[in-house]
PDB file of C-alpha atoms in Angstrom:
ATOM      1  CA  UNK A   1      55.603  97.453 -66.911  1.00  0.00           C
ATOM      2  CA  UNK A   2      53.582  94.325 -65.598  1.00  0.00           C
ATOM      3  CA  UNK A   3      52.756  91.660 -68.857  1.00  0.00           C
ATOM      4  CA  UNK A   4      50.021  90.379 -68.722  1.00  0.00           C
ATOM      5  CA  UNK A   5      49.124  87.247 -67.592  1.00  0.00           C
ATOM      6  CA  UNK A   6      47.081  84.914 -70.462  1.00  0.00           C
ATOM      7  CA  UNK A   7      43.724  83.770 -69.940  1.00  0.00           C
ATOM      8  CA  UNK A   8      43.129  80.095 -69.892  1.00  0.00           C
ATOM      9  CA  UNK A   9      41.031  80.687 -73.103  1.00  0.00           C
ATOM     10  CA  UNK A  10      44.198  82.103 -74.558  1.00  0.00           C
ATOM     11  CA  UNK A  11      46.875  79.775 -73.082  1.00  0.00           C
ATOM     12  CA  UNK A  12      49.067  77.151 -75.511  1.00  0.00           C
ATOM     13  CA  UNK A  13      47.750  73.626 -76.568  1.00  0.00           C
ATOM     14  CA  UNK A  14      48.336  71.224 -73.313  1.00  0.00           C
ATOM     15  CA  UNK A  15      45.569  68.319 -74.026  1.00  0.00           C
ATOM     16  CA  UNK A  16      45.234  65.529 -76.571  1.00  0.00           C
ATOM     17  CA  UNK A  17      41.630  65.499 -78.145  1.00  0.00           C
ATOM     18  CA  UNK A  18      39.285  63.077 -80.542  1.00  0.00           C
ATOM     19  CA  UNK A  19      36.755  64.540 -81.957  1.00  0.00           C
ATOM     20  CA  UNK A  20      34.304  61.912 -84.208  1.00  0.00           C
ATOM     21  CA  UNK A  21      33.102  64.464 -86.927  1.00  0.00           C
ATOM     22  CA  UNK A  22      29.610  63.511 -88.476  1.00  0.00           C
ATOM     23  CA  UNK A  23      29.566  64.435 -92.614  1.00  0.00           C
ATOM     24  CA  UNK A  24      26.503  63.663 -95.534  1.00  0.00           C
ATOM     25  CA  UNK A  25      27.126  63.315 -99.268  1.00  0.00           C
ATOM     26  CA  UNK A  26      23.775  64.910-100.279  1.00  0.00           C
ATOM     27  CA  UNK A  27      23.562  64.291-103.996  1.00  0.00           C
ATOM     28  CA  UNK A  28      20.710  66.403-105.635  1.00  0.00           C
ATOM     29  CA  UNK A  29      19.114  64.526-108.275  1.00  0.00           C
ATOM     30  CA  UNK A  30      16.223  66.225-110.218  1.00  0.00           C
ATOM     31  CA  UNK A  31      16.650  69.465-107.524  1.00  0.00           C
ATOM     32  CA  UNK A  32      15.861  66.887-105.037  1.00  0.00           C
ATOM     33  CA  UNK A  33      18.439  65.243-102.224  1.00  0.00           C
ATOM     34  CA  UNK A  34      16.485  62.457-101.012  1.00  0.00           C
ATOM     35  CA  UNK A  35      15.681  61.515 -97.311  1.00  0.00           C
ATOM     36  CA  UNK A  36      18.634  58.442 -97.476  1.00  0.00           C
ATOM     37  CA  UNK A  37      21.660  60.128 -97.366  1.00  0.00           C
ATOM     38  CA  UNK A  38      25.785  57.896 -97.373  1.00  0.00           C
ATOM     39  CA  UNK A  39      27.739  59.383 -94.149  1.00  0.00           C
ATOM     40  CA  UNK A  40      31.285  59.868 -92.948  1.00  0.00           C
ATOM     41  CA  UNK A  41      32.235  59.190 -89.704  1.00  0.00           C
ATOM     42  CA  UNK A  42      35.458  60.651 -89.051  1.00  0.00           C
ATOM     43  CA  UNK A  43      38.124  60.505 -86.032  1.00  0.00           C
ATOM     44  CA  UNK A  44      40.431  63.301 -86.162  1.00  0.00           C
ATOM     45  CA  UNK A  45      42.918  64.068 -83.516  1.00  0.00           C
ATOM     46  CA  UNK A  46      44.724  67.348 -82.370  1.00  0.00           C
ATOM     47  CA  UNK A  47      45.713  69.149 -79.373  1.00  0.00           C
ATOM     48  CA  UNK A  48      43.924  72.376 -77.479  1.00  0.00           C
ATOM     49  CA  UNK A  49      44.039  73.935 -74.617  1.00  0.00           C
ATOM     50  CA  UNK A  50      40.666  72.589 -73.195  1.00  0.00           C
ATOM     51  CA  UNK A  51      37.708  71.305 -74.142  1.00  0.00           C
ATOM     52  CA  UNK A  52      35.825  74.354 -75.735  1.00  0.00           C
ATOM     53  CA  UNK A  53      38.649  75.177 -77.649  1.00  0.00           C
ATOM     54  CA  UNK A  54      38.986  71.648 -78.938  1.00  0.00           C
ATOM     55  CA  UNK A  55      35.415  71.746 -80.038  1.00  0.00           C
ATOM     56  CA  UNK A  56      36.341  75.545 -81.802  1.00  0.00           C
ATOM     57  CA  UNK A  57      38.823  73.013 -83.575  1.00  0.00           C
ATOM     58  CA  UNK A  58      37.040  70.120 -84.421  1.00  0.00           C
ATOM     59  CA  UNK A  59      33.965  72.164 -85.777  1.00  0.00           C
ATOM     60  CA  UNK A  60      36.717  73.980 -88.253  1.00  0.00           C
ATOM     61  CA  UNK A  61      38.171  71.174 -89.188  1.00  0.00           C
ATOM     62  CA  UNK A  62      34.592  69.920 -90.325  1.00  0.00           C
ATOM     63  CA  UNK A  63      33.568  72.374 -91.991  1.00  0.00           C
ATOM     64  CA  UNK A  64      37.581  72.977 -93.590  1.00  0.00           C
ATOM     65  CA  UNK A  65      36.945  69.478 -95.105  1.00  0.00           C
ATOM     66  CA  UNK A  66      33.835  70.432 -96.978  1.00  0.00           C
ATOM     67  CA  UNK A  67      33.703  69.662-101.091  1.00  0.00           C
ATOM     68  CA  UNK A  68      31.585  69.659-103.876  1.00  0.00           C
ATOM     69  CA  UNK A  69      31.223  68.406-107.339  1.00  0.00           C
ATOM     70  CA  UNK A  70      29.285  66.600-109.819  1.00  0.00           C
ATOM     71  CA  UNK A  71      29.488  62.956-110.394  1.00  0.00           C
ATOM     72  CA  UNK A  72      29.187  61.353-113.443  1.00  0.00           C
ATOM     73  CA  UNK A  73      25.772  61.027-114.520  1.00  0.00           C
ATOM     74  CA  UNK A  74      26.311  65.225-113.841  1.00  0.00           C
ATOM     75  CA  UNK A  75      24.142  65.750-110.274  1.00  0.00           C
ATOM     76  CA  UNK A  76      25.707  67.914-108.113  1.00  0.00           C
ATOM     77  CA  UNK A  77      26.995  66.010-104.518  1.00  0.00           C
ATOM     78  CA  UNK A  78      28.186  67.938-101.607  1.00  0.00           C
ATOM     79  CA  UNK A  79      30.338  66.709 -99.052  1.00  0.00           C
ATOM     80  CA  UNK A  80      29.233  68.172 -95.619  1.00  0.00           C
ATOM     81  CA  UNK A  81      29.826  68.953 -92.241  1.00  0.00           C
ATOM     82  CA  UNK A  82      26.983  67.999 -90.264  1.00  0.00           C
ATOM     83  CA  UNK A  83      28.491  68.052 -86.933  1.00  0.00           C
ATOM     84  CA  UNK A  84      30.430  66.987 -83.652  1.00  0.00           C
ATOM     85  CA  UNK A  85      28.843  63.341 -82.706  1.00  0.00           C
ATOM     86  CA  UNK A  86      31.469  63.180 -79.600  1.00  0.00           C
ATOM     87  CA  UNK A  87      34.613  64.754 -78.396  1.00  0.00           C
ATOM     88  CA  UNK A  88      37.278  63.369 -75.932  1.00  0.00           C
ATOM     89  CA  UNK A  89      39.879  64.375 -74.086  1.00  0.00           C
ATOM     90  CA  UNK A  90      42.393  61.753 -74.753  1.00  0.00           C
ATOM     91  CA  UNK A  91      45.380  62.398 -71.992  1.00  0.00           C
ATOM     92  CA  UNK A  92      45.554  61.479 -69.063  1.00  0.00           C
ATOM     93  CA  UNK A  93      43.689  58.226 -69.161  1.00  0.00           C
ATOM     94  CA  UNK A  94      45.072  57.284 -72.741  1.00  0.00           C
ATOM     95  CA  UNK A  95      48.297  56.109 -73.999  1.00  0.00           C
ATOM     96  CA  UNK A  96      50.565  58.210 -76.376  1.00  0.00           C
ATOM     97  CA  UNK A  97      49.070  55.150 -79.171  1.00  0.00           C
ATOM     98  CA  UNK A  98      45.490  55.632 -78.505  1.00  0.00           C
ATOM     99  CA  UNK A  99      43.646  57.714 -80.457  1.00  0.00           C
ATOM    100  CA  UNK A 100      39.833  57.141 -79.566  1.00  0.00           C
ATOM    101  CA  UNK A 101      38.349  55.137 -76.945  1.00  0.00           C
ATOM    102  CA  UNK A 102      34.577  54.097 -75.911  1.00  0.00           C
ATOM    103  CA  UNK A 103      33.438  52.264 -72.804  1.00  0.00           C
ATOM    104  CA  UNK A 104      29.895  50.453 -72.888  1.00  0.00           C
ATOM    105  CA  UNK A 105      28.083  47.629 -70.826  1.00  0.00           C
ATOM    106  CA  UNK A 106      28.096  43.882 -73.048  1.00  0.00           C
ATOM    107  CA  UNK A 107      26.630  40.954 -72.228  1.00  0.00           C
ATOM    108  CA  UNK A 108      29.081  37.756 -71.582  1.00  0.00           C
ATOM    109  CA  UNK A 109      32.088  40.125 -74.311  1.00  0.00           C
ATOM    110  CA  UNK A 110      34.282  37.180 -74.662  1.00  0.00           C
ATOM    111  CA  UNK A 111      31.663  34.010 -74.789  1.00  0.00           C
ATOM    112  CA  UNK A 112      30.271  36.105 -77.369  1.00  0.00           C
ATOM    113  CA  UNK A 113      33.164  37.014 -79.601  1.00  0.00           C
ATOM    114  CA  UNK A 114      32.410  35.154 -82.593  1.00  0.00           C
ATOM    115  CA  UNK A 115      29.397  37.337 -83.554  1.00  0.00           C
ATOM    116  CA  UNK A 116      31.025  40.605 -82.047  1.00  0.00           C
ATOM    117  CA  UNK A 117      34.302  40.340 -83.602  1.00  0.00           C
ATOM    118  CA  UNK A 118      34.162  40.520 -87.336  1.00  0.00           C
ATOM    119  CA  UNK A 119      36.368  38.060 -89.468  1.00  0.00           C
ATOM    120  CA  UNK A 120      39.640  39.362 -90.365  1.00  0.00           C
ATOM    121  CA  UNK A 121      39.157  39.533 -94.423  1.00  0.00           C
ATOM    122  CA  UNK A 122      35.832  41.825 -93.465  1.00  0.00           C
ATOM    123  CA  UNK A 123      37.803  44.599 -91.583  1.00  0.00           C
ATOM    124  CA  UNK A 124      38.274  47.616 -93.420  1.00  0.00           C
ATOM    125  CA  UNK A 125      42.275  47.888 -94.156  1.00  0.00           C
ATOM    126  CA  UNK A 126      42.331  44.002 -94.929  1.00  0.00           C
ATOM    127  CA  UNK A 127      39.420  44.072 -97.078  1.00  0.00           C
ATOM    128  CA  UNK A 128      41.195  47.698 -99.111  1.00  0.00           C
ATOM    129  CA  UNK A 129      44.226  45.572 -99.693  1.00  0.00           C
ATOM    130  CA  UNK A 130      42.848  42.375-100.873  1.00  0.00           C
ATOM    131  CA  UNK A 131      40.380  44.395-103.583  1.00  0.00           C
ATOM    132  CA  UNK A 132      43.537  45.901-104.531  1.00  0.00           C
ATOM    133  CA  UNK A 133      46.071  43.447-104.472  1.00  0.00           C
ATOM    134  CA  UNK A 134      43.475  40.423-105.884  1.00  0.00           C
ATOM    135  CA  UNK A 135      41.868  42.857-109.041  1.00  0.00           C
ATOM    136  CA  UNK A 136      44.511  44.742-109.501  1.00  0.00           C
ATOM    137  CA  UNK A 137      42.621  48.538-108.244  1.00  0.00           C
ATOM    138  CA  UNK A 138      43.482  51.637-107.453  1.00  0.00           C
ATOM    139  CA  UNK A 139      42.179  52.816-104.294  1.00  0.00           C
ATOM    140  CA  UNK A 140      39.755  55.702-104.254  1.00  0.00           C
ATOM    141  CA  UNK A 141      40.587  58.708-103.608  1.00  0.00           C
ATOM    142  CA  UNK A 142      38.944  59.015-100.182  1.00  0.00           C
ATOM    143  CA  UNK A 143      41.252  55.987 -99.288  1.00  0.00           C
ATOM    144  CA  UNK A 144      44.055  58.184-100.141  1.00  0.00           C
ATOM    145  CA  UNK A 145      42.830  61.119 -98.041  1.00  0.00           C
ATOM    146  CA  UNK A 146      44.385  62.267 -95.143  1.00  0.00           C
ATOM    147  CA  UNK A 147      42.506  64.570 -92.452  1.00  0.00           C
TER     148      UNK A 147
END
């Protein structure tokens, strides 16, 4: 007896994928959410077998990482999956470090610099650690998060 041979569909993981995941915290205040809505976007990396069943992935993983609960003043807020924004396919052209990568047309990058490139103290890890270090803080729990 002949096995059968796998369909590409059903063949193991052999490519390295990003997928940028869009989410909303829609907080419903008097049985209203509002129009203005605080998002998540979030990189999340993985491996499929090509690119529709990376997307399978990333939209499970979305909607996996969906919560609710009510916040203090006792409104309901749900944490949702609102979509795939992009998905890339990260090997060949990346190295085994890279995780995401975007390619666009700037004026004059490097004359420019100093009002592309923020400070130091304003990026996102350094600012976490001074808050925390400087006022003594506990991060918040979505800082402690891992996808």
């Amino acid at each position: 007896m002949k096995s059968k041979r796998p369909e590409p569909w059903e063949s193991k993981p052999s490519g390295s994928y990003a997928a940028k995941l869009l989410f909303q915290f829609r907080v419903m205040v008097d049985g209203s959410p509002g129009i203005r809505r605080i998002c998540e976007e979030r990189i999340v990396n993985f491996s499929a077998a090509h690119g529709r069943a990376a997307l399978r992935e990333a939209k499970h993983r979305g909607r996996a990482a969906q919560f609710h609960y009510k916040n203090t003043d006792g409104n309901p807020v749900y944490f949702e999956f609102v979509g795939v924004m992009e998905l890339l396919r990260l090997d060949p052209a990346c190295h085994a470090d890279e995780v995401w990568y975007d390619i666009t047309n700037r004026v004059r990058p490097m004359e420019r610099r100093d009002s592309i490139i923020p400070p130091e103290s304003q990026l996102e890890a350094i600012r976490n650690y001074e808050q925390v270090v400087n006022k003594h803080l506990q991060p918040t729990p979505r800082q402690c998060l891992s996808t």
